[in-house]
Amino acid sequence: MTRGQESDSAAMDARVADLMHSDRRHGSAPSTRLRPRHAQLVSASRIDSKTGLLNAATWQREAAIEITRATRKHTPVAVAILHVDHFKKVNDTYGHLAGDAVLAAIAATARALLREYDIIGRFGGEEFAIILPHTNVAEATPVTERLRAVPYAGSRPSVQSRDAMLIGQFCTSVPASGSA
């Protein structure tokens, strides 16, 4: 999401919230027509439409909160970045719909392999970022290795096994205070 889109989304969200609260100022309950739309707008402003994961801006906000919490409570938190190698080749060879299917498969696999409280988002075109609370780098590495081990070419029947995705990873952690 570009800065302009983020601004437009925030403005629209603020306008819907203002309309809901204006009903209260006039003595009536918030409009039931606006509640579902408000929830849709909030979701659309936070979620990547291709993967269903957090978008980059939301992931960054959530990561900052989690890193602050870990620092305050003196607990480790790991950050992993996953990059899909040769993704451009899939888009160029099989088309963007095949590429979208691969991204969706990676997202679904990651959600299945990660803990409920881990935070994953699509960080860029073929990059994913993960926050692993209460986890140091030694504990996080096997998690990212499991994600790397899954073949994603089968996520789209037209994508051949020779074009299987490889996932590159980078993993680091913020140590608990007083730790080495």
Tab-separated table of C-alpha atoms in Angstrom:
chain	number	residue	atom	x	y	z
A	1	MET	CA	0.000	0.000	0.000
A	2	THR	CA	1.456	3.339	-0.985
A	3	ARG	CA	1.572	6.293	1.371
A	4	GLY	CA	-1.260	7.913	-0.612
A	5	GLN	CA	-3.435	4.797	-0.432
A	6	GLU	CA	-2.699	4.464	3.277
A	7	SER	CA	-3.724	8.085	3.764
A	8	ASP	CA	-6.904	7.603	1.697
A	9	SER	CA	-7.760	4.466	3.666
A	10	ALA	CA	-7.189	6.233	6.988
A	11	ALA	CA	-9.311	9.197	5.859
A	12	MET	CA	-12.167	6.928	4.767
A	13	ASP	CA	-11.945	4.994	8.032
A	14	ALA	CA	-12.055	8.252	10.014
A	15	ARG	CA	-15.070	9.474	8.004
A	16	VAL	CA	-17.035	6.263	8.651
A	17	ALA	CA	-16.148	6.422	12.364
A	18	ASP	CA	-17.256	10.070	12.450
A	19	LEU	CA	-20.585	9.165	10.817
A	20	MET	CA	-21.127	6.393	13.358
A	21	HIS	CA	-20.397	8.722	16.262
A	22	SER	CA	-22.549	11.540	14.839
A	23	ASP	CA	-25.612	9.326	15.318
A	24	ARG	CA	-24.742	9.081	19.021
A	25	ARG	CA	-24.465	12.871	19.348
A	26	HIS	CA	-28.011	13.153	18.030
A	27	GLY	CA	-29.369	10.652	20.564
A	28	SER	CA	-29.702	7.589	18.326
A	29	ALA	CA	-27.741	4.357	18.112
A	30	PRO	CA	-24.928	4.138	15.546
A	31	SER	CA	-26.161	3.261	12.101
A	32	THR	CA	-26.361	-0.483	11.643
A	33	ARG	CA	-25.685	0.058	7.936
A	34	LEU	CA	-22.284	1.583	8.683
A	35	ARG	CA	-21.017	-1.021	11.137
A	36	PRO	CA	-20.391	-3.793	8.565
A	37	ARG	CA	-18.826	-1.319	6.133
A	38	HIS	CA	-16.584	0.056	8.868
A	39	ALA	CA	-15.407	-3.471	9.720
A	40	GLN	CA	-14.717	-4.128	6.016
A	41	LEU	CA	-12.697	-0.924	5.714
A	42	VAL	CA	-10.678	-1.676	8.817
A	43	SER	CA	-9.927	-5.171	7.523
A	44	ALA	CA	-9.023	-3.915	4.039
A	45	SER	CA	-6.642	-1.375	5.511
A	46	ARG	CA	-4.795	-4.052	7.531
A	47	ILE	CA	-4.821	-7.193	5.365
A	48	ASP	CA	-2.971	-8.059	2.154
A	49	SER	CA	-5.633	-9.117	-0.353
A	50	LYS	CA	-3.526	-11.791	-2.119
A	51	THR	CA	-2.440	-13.683	1.000
A	52	GLY	CA	-4.853	-12.787	3.792
A	53	LEU	CA	-1.826	-11.889	5.923
A	54	LEU	CA	-1.096	-8.545	7.542
A	55	ASN	CA	0.067	-5.920	5.066
A	56	ALA	CA	3.486	-4.313	5.518
A	57	ALA	CA	2.276	-1.214	7.368
A	58	THR	CA	0.208	-3.212	9.854
A	59	TRP	CA	2.979	-5.772	10.349
A	60	GLN	CA	5.438	-2.967	11.136
A	61	ARG	CA	3.089	-1.513	13.761
A	62	GLU	CA	2.501	-4.943	15.326
A	63	ALA	CA	6.247	-5.720	15.255
A	64	ALA	CA	7.078	-2.456	17.009
A	65	ILE	CA	4.552	-3.250	19.737
A	66	GLU	CA	5.902	-6.779	20.191
A	67	ILE	CA	9.555	-5.690	20.266
A	68	THR	CA	8.709	-2.984	22.810
A	69	ARG	CA	6.849	-5.548	24.930
A	70	ALA	CA	9.758	-8.008	24.742
A	71	THR	CA	12.239	-5.313	25.725
A	72	ARG	CA	10.069	-4.179	28.634
A	73	LYS	CA	9.490	-7.741	29.901
A	74	HIS	CA	13.063	-8.903	29.194
A	75	THR	CA	11.957	-11.739	26.910
A	76	PRO	CA	13.437	-12.648	23.526
A	77	VAL	CA	11.657	-12.039	20.262
A	78	ALA	CA	12.835	-13.333	16.884
A	79	VAL	CA	12.340	-11.646	13.541
A	80	ALA	CA	12.466	-13.723	10.360
A	81	ILE	CA	12.383	-12.481	6.788
A	82	LEU	CA	11.490	-14.977	4.066
A	83	HIS	CA	12.174	-14.269	0.412
A	84	VAL	CA	10.804	-16.464	-2.374
A	85	ASP	CA	13.597	-17.161	-4.852
A	86	HIS	CA	12.804	-17.299	-8.583
A	87	PHE	CA	9.333	-15.855	-8.038
A	88	LYS	CA	9.649	-13.585	-11.070
A	89	LYS	CA	10.210	-16.701	-13.195
A	90	VAL	CA	6.846	-18.118	-12.071
A	91	ASN	CA	5.067	-14.861	-12.888
A	92	ASP	CA	6.827	-14.575	-16.255
A	93	THR	CA	6.345	-18.233	-17.220
A	94	TYR	CA	2.898	-19.059	-15.838
A	95	GLY	CA	1.311	-15.670	-15.290
A	96	HIS	CA	0.453	-13.545	-12.299
A	97	LEU	CA	-2.512	-15.705	-11.286
A	98	ALA	CA	-0.117	-18.628	-10.812
A	99	GLY	CA	2.192	-16.357	-8.838
A	100	ASP	CA	-0.736	-15.229	-6.691
A	101	ALA	CA	-1.603	-18.891	-6.018
A	102	VAL	CA	1.967	-19.549	-4.910
A	103	LEU	CA	1.847	-16.559	-2.533
A	104	ALA	CA	-1.485	-17.771	-1.127
A	105	ALA	CA	-0.056	-21.284	-0.638
A	106	ILE	CA	2.970	-19.916	1.208
A	107	ALA	CA	0.685	-17.832	3.428
A	108	ALA	CA	-1.581	-20.799	4.207
A	109	THR	CA	1.394	-23.035	4.994
A	110	ALA	CA	2.959	-20.393	7.221
A	111	ARG	CA	-0.281	-19.898	9.155
A	112	ALA	CA	-0.506	-23.674	9.664
A	113	LEU	CA	3.112	-23.993	10.849
A	114	LEU	CA	3.278	-20.910	13.065
A	115	ARG	CA	1.898	-20.500	16.547
A	116	GLU	CA	-1.344	-18.588	16.934
A	117	TYR	CA	0.430	-15.606	18.522
A	118	ASP	CA	3.256	-15.355	15.957
A	119	ILE	CA	2.823	-12.351	13.674
A	120	ILE	CA	3.272	-12.809	9.921
A	121	GLY	CA	2.776	-10.326	7.136
A	122	ARG	CA	3.518	-9.881	3.483
A	123	PHE	CA	6.344	-7.398	3.525
A	124	GLY	CA	6.825	-6.917	-0.198
A	125	GLY	CA	6.135	-8.614	-3.508
A	126	GLU	CA	7.575	-12.005	-2.569
A	127	GLU	CA	8.833	-11.243	0.912
A	128	PHE	CA	7.242	-12.234	4.186
A	129	ALA	CA	8.148	-11.055	7.684
A	130	ILE	CA	7.503	-12.958	10.877
A	131	ILE	CA	7.707	-11.954	14.535
A	132	LEU	CA	8.136	-14.916	16.893
A	133	PRO	CA	7.506	-13.739	20.477
A	134	HIS	CA	9.270	-15.544	23.346
A	135	THR	CA	11.691	-17.058	20.807
A	136	ASN	CA	15.418	-16.659	20.331
A	137	VAL	CA	17.199	-17.155	17.015
A	138	ALA	CA	18.183	-20.751	17.851
A	139	GLU	CA	14.500	-21.607	18.381
A	140	ALA	CA	13.320	-19.601	15.367
A	141	THR	CA	15.673	-21.143	12.820
A	142	PRO	CA	13.958	-24.576	12.798
A	143	VAL	CA	10.616	-22.825	12.235
A	144	THR	CA	11.891	-21.019	9.165
A	145	GLU	CA	13.599	-24.207	7.977
A	146	ARG	CA	10.225	-26.006	8.083
A	147	LEU	CA	8.762	-23.233	5.923
A	148	ARG	CA	11.682	-23.548	3.502
A	149	ALA	CA	11.204	-27.334	3.233
A	150	VAL	CA	7.680	-27.119	1.777
A	151	PRO	CA	7.518	-27.264	-2.044
A	152	TYR	CA	5.204	-24.563	-3.338
A	153	ALA	CA	5.202	-25.399	-7.044
A	154	GLY	CA	2.299	-27.796	-6.505
A	155	SER	CA	0.120	-24.917	-5.348
A	156	ARG	CA	-0.768	-24.311	-8.963
A	157	PRO	CA	-1.148	-27.305	-11.306
A	158	SER	CA	0.483	-25.466	-14.212
A	159	VAL	CA	3.648	-24.690	-12.234
A	160	GLN	CA	6.126	-27.477	-12.960
A	161	SER	CA	8.215	-29.120	-10.253
A	162	ARG	CA	11.406	-27.860	-11.919
A	163	ASP	CA	10.222	-24.360	-11.046
A	164	ALA	CA	9.759	-25.193	-7.370
A	165	MET	CA	10.193	-22.237	-5.089
A	166	LEU	CA	13.080	-21.997	-2.708
A	167	ILE	CA	12.706	-19.721	0.250
A	168	GLY	CA	15.686	-17.761	1.464
A	169	GLN	CA	15.643	-16.733	5.092
A	170	PHE	CA	17.192	-14.288	7.505
A	171	CYS	CA	16.541	-14.698	11.192
A	172	THR	CA	17.648	-12.601	14.152
A	173	SER	CA	16.392	-11.982	17.652
A	174	VAL	CA	16.263	-9.220	20.195
A	175	PRO	CA	17.794	-10.788	23.322
A	176	ALA	CA	16.220	-10.519	26.699
A	177	SER	CA	17.805	-7.748	28.763
A	178	GLY	CA	20.958	-8.968	30.448
A	179	SER	CA	21.365	-11.843	27.936
A	180	ALA	CA	24.280	-12.225	25.599
